[in-house]
Short mmCIF file of C-alpha atoms and ligand atoms in Angstrom, two decimals:
data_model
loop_
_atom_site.label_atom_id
_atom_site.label_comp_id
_atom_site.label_asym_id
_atom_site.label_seq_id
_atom_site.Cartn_x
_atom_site.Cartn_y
_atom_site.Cartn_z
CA UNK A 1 -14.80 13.60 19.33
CA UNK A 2 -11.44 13.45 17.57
CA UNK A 3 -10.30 15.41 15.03
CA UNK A 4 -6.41 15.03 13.40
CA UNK A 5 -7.37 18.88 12.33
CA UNK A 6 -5.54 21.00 14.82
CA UNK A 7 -9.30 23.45 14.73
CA UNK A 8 -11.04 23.60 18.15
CA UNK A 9 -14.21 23.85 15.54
CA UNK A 10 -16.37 20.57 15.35
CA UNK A 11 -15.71 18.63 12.44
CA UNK A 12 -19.28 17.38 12.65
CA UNK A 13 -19.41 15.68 9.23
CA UNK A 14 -17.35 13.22 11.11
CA UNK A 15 -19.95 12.60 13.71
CA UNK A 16 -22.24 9.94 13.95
CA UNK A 17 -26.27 10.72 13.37
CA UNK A 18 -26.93 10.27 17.28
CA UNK A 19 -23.31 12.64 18.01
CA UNK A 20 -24.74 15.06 15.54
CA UNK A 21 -27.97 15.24 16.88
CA UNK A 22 -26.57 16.49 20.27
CA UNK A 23 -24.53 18.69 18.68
CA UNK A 24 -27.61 19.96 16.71
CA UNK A 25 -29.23 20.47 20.06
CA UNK A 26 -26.26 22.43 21.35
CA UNK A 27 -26.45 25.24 18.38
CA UNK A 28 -30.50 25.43 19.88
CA UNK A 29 -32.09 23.36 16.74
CA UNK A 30 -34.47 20.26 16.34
CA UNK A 31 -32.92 16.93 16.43
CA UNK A 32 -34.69 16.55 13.05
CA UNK A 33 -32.33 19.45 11.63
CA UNK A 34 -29.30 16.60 12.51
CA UNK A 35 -30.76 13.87 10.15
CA UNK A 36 -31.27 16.72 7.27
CA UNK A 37 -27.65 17.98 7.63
CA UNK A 38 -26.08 13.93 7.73
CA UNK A 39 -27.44 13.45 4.62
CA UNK A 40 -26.64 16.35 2.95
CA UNK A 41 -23.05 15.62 4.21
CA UNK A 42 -23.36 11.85 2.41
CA UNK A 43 -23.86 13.67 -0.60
CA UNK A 44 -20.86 15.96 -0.51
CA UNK A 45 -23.45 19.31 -0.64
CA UNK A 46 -22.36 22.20 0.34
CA UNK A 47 -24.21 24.28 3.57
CA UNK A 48 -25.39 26.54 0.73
CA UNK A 49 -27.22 23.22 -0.77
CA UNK A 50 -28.84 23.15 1.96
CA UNK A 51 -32.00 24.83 1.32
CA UNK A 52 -34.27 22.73 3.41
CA UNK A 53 -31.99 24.27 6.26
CA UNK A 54 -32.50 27.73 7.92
CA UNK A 55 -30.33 30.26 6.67
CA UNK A 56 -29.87 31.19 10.25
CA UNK A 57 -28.77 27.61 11.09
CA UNK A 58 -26.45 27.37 7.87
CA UNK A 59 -24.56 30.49 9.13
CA UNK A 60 -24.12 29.14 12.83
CA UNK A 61 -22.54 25.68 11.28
CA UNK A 62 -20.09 27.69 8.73
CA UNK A 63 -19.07 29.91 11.97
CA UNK A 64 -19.11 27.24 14.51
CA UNK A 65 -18.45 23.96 12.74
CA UNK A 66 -15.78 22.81 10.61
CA UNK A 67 -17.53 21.58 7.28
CA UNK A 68 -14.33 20.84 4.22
CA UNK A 69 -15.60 18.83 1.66
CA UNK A 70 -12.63 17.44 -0.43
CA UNK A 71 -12.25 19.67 -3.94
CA UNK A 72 -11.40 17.26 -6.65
CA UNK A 73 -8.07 19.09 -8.31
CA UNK A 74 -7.46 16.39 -11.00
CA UNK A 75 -9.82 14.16 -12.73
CA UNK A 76 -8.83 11.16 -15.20
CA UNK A 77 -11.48 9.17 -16.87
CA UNK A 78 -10.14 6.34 -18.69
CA UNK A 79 -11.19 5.92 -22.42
CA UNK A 80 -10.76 1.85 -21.93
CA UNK A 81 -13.72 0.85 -18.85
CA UNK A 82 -14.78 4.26 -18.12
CA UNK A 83 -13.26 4.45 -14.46
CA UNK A 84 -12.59 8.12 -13.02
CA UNK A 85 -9.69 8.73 -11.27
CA UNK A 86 -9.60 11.82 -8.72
CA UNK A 87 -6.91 13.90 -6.42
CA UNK A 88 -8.82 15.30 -3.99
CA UNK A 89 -6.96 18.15 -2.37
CA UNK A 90 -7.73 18.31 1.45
CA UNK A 91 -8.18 21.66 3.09
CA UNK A 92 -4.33 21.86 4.38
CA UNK A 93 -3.32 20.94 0.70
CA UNK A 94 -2.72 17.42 1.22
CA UNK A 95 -4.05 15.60 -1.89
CA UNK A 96 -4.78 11.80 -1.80
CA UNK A 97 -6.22 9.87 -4.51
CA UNK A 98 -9.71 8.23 -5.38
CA UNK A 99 -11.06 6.13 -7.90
CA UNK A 100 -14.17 5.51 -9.19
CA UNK A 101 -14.75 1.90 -10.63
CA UNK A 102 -17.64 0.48 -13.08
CA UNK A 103 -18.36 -3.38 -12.55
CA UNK A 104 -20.96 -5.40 -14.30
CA UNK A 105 -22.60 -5.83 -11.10
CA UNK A 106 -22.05 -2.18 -9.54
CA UNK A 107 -20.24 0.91 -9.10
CA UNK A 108 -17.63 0.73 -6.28
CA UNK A 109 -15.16 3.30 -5.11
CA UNK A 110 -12.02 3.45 -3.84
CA UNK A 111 -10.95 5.72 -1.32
CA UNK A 112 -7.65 6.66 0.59
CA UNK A 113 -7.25 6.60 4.46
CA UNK A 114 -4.33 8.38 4.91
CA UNK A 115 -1.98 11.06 3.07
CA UNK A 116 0.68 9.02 2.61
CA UNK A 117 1.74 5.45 3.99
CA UNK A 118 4.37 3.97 6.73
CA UNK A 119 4.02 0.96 6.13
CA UNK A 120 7.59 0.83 3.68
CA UNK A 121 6.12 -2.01 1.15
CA UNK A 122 8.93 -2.14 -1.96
CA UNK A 123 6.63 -2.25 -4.94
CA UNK A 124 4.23 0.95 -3.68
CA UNK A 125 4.31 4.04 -4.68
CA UNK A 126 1.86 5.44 -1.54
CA UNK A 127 4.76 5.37 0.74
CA UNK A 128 7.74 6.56 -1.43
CA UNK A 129 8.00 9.89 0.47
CA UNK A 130 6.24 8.60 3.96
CA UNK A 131 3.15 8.97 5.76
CA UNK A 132 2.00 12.74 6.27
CA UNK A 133 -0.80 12.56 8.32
CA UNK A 134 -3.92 10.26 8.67
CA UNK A 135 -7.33 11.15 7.00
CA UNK A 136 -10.67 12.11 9.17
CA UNK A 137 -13.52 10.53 8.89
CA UNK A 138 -14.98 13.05 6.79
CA UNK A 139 -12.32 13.27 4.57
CA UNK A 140 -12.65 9.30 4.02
CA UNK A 141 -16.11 9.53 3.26
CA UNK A 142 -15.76 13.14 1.69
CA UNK A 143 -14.28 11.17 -1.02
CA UNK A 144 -16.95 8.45 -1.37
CA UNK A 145 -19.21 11.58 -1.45
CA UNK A 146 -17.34 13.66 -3.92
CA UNK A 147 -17.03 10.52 -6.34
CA UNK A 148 -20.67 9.84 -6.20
CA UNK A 149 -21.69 13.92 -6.81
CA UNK A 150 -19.14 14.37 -9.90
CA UNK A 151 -20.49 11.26 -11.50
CA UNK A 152 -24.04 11.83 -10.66
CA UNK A 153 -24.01 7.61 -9.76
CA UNK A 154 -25.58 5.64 -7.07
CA UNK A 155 -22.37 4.11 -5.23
CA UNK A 156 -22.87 0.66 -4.98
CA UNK A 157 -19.69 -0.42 -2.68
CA UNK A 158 -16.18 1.08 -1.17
CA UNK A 159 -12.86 -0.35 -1.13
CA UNK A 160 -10.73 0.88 1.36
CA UNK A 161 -7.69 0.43 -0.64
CA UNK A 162 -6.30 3.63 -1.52
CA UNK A 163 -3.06 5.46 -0.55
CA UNK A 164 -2.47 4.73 3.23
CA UNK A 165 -3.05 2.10 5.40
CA UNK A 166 -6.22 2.06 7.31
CA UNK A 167 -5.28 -0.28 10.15
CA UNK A 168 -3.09 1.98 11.15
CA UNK A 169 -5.47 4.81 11.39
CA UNK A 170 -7.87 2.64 13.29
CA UNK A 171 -10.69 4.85 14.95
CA UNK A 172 -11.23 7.26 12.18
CA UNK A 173 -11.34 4.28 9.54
CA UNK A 174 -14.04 2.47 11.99
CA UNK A 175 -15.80 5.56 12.17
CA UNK A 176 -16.29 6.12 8.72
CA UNK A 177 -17.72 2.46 8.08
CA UNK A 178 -20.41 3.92 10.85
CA UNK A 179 -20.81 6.86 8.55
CA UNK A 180 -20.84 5.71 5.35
CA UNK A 181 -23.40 2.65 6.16
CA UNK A 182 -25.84 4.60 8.19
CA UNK A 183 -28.87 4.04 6.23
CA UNK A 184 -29.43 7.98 6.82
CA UNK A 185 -26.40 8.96 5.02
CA UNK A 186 -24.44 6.55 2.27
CA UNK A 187 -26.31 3.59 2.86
CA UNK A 188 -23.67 1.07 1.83
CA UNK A 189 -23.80 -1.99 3.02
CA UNK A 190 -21.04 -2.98 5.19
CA UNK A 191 -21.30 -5.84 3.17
CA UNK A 192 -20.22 -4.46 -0.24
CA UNK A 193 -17.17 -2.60 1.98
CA UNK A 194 -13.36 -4.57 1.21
CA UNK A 195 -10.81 -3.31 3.83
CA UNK A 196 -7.48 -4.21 2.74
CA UNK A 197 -4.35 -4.41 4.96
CA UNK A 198 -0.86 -5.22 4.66
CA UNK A 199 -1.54 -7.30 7.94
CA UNK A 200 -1.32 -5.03 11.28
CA UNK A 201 -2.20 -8.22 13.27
CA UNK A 202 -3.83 -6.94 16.40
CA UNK A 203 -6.16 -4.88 14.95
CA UNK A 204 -6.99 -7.82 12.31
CA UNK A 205 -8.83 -9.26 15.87
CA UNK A 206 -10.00 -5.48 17.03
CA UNK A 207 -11.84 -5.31 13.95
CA UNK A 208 -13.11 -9.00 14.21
CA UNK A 209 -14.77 -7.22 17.61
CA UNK A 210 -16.20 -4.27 16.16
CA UNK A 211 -19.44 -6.44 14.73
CA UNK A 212 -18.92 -4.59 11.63
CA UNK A 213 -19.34 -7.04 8.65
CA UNK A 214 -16.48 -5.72 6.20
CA UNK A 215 -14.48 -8.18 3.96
CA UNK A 216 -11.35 -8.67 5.30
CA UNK A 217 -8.89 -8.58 2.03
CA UNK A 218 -5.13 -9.38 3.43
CA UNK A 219 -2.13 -8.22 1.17
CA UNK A 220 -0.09 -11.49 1.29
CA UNK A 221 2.58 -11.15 -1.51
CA UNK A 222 4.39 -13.92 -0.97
CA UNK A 223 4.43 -17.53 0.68
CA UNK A 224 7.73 -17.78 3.15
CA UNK A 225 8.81 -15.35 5.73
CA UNK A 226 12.42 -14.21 3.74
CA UNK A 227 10.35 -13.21 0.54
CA UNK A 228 7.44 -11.55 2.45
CA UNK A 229 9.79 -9.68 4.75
CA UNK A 230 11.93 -8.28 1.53
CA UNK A 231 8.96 -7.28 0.19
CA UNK A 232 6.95 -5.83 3.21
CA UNK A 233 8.39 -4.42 6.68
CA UNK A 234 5.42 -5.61 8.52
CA UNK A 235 6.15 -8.82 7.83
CA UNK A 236 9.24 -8.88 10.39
CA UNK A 237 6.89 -8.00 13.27
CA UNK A 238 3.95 -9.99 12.39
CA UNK A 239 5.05 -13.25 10.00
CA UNK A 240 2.55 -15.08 7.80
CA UNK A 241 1.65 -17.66 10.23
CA UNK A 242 0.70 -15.06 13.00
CA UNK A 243 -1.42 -13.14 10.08
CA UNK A 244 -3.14 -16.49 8.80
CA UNK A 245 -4.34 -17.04 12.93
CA UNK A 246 -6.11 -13.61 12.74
CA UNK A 247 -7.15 -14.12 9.42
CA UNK A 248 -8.90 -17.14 10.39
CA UNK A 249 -10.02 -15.82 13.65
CA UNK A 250 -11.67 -13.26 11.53
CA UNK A 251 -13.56 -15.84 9.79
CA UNK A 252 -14.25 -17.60 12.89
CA UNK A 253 -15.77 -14.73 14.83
CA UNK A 254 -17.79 -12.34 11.69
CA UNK A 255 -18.24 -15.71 9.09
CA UNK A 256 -16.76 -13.53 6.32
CA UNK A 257 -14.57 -15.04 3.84
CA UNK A 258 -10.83 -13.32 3.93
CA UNK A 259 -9.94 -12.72 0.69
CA UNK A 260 -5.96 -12.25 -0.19
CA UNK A 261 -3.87 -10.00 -2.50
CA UNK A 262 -0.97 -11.47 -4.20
CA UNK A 263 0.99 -9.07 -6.54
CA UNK A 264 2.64 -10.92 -9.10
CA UNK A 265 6.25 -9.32 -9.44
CA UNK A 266 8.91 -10.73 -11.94
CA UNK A 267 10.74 -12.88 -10.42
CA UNK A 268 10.32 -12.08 -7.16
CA UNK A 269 7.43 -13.90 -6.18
CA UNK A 270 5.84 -15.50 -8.93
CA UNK A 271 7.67 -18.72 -10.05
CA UNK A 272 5.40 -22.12 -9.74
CA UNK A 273 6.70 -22.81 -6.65
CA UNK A 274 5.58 -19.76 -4.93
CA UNK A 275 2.27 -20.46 -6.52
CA UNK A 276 2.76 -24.45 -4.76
CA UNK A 277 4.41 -22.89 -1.31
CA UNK A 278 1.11 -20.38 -0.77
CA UNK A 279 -1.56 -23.01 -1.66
CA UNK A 280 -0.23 -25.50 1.03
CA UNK A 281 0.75 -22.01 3.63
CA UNK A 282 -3.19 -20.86 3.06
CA UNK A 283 -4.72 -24.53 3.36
CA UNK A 284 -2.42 -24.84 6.70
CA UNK A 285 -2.79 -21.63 8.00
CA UNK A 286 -6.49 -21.09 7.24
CA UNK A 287 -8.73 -24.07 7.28
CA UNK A 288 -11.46 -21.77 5.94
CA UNK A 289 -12.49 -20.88 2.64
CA UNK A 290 -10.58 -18.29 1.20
CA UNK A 291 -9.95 -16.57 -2.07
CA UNK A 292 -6.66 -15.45 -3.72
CA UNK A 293 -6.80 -11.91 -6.15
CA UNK A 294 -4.00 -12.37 -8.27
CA UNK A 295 -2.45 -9.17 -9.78
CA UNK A 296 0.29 -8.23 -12.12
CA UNK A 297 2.87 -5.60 -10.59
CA UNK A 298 1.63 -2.09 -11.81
CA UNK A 299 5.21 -0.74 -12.56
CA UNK A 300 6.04 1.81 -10.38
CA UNK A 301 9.15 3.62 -12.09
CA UNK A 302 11.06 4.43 -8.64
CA UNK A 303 10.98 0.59 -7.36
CA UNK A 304 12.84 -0.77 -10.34
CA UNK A 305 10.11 -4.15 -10.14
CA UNK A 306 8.59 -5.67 -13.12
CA UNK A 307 5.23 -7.11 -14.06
CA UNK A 308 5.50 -10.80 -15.10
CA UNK A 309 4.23 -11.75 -18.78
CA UNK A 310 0.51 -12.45 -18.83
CA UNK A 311 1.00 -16.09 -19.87
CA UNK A 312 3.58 -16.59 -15.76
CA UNK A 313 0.71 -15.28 -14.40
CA UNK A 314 -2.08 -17.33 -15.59
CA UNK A 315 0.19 -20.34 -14.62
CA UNK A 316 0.59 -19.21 -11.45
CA UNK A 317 -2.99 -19.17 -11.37
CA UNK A 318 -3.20 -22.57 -12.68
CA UNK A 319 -0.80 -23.68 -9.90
CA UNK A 320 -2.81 -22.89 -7.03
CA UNK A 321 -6.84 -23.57 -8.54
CA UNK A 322 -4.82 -27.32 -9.15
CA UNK A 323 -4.18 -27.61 -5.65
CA UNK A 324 -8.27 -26.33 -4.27
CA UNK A 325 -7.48 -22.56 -3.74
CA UNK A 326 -9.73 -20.58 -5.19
CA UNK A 327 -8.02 -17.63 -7.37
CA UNK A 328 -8.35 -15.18 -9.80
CA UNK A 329 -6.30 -12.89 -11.96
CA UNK A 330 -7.73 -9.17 -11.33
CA UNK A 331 -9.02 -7.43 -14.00
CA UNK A 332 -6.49 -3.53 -14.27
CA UNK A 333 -9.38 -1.40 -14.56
CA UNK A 334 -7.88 2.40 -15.79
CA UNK A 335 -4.85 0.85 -17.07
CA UNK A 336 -5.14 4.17 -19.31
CA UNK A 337 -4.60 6.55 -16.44
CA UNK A 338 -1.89 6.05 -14.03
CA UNK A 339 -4.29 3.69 -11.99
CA UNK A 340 -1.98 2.29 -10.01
CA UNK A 341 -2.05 4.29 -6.33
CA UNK A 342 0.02 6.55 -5.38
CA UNK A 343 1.53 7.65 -8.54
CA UNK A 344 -0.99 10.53 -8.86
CA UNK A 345 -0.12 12.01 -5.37
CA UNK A 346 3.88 11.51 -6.02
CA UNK A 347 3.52 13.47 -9.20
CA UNK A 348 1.34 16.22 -7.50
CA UNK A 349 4.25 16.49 -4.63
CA UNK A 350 7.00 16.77 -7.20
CA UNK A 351 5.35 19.91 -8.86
CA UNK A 352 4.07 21.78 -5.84
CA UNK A 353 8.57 20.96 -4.65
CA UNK A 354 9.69 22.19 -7.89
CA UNK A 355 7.32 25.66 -7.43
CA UNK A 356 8.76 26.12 -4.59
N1 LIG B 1 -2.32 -0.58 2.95
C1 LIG B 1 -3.33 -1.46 2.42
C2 LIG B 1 -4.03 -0.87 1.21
C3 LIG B 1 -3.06 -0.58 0.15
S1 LIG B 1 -3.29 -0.62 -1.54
C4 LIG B 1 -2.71 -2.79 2.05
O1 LIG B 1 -1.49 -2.91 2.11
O2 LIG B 1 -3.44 -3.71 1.75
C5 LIG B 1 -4.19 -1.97 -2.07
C6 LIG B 1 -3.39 -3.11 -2.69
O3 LIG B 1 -2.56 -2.71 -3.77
C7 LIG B 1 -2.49 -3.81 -1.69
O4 LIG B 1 -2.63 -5.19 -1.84
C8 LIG B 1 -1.12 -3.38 -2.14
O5 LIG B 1 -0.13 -4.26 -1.71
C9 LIG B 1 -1.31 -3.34 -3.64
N2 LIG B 1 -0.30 -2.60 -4.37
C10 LIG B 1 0.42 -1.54 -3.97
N3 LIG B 1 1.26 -1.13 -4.93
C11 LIG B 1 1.04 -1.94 -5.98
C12 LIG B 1 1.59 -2.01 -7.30
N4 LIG B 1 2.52 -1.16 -7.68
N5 LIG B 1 1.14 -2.97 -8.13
C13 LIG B 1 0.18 -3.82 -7.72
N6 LIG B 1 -0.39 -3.80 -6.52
C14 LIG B 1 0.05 -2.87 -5.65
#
């Protein structure tokens, strides 16, 4: 059992139902007692929720165990679409943000995988100041759990596409999509999960092993090499045709359509001929259906990038649905409230330095 918490105490909301049973056993209860306490845990509650549990057996888990739910320090609800924006403070003060989104056709949230990013991408604003540590389990699906409570909503999907970058924080990210689609806890369909990556290639094809059905949603960002690599530092040790074989190797071995995100950012990247380049880069590279999420740049003050004007953007979309590439231009939910990753976290870090 691995815990990034220093604690010799069990962080057993990160433990799967059959781990948790054992563990159950261990304190001298009923393996029952396990599936009672994993889904009180899916639903954020805390042990003195629990009043289907012994007191006695409450008291053991506070003093053995290691139980932090996330506490939600700052909470934006946008007056546009209605979608809630968190900072969920972790229990060594590390805050990391989460978002709750309303679609016509469910409620989704988005949740961070690690305080911080390394992964150096210009236009972010998660990895400004750096990775600080990667995020449990339980403080992935903490999040999911916290979202759902404060909202009192049935969460219908989860995008892993918060701050951090979950490849890079492999076994606790796979280990939540255990937790949070066990039909004892969550429930979610791994189905109506999106992991998103900036492209950490080899474990694009570890995750194509793990028989876990997730969408696979790549952060392209650009259609040569030069471009991608100014943009994104990954790109220099994995370049797009190396990511398009595992992308299409991920097809090939779970049948689930990659999907690709493409932030449009003035000038940069979003000319017609970028738009021309990437259609005839995905047909070569995938051979598979695909589908292209077109976004505008959410300015992010400290990268000095721009957004493109509305109109470059739908022509860019025009561009590559002309040449049989499936795209669309994503809808900026919260636009209202600082939705744009990161920023939220950044802020929070600049206060707590200037208390200090
Ligand atoms: N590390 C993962 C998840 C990150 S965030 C990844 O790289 O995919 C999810 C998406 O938002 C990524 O596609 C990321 O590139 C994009 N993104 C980050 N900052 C952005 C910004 N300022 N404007 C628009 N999209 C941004």
């Amino acid at each position: 059992m691995q815990t990034t918490n220093q604690s010799a105490r069990a962080d057993f909301m990160s433990m799967t139902l059959p781990e948790l049973t054992e563990y159950v056993a261990g304190l001298g209860e009923k393996p029952y007692r396990a599936a009672q306490l994993f889904s009180w845990m899916a639903k954020g509650a805390p042990l003195e929720e629990m009043t289907n549990l012994p007191a006695a057996f409450r008291k053991k888990l506070a003093q053995e165990g290691d139980y932090r739910l996330p506490v939600i320090g700052e909470k934006l609800v946008s007056a546009i679409d209605g979608t809630v924006k968190y900072l969920c403070a972790m229990n060594d003060g590390e805050c990391v943000e989460t978002v709750f989104m309303r679609y016509e056709h469910g409620t989704s949230v988005c949740v961070s995988s690690q305080a911080g990013c390394a992964m150096g991408c210009r236009f972010c604003a998660s990895t400004l100041r750096g990775k600080a540590r990667n995020l449990t389990a339980s403080e992935i699906l903490g999040q999911a759990a916290a979202a759902a409570r404060d909202t009192g909503e049935r969460v219908d999907g989860i995008v892993l596409m918060g701050i951090g970058e979950p490849l890079d924080n492999y076994d606790n990210v796979i280990r939540f999509l255990r937790l949070v689609s066990a039909p004892e806890g969550m429930g979610i369909g791994l189905r109506h999960i999106s992991l998103s990556t900036c492209g950490l290639v080899p474990r694009i094809y570890d995750l194509a092993q793990e028989g876990l059905p997730v969408t696979l949603s790549v952060s392209l960002h650009a259609s040569d090499d030069e471009t991608r690599s100014a943009l994104m530092p990954i790109n220099r040790r994995w370049p797009i045709a190396e990511l398009l074989e595992a992308c299409r190797a991920y097809f090939g071995k779970t049948g689930r359509r990659v999907s690709f995100e493409y932030t449009l950012i003035g000038g940069e990247n979003d000319g017609i001929r970028d738009a021309a380049r990437l259609a005839e880069v995905l047909k070569k590279g995938m051979r598979a259906p695909c589908h292209v999420n077109l976004i505008r740049l959410n300015e992010v003050r400290e990268t000095g990038l721009n957004a493109p004007e509305r109109e470059r953007a739908n022509d860019f979309m025009k561009e590559l649905t002309s040449r049989g590439i499936n795209a669309t231009i994503r809808r900026r939910l919260g636009s209202d409230i600082n939705a744009s990753c990161g920023q939220l976290r950044l802020k929070k870090l600049a206060e707590t330095e200037e208390k200090t």
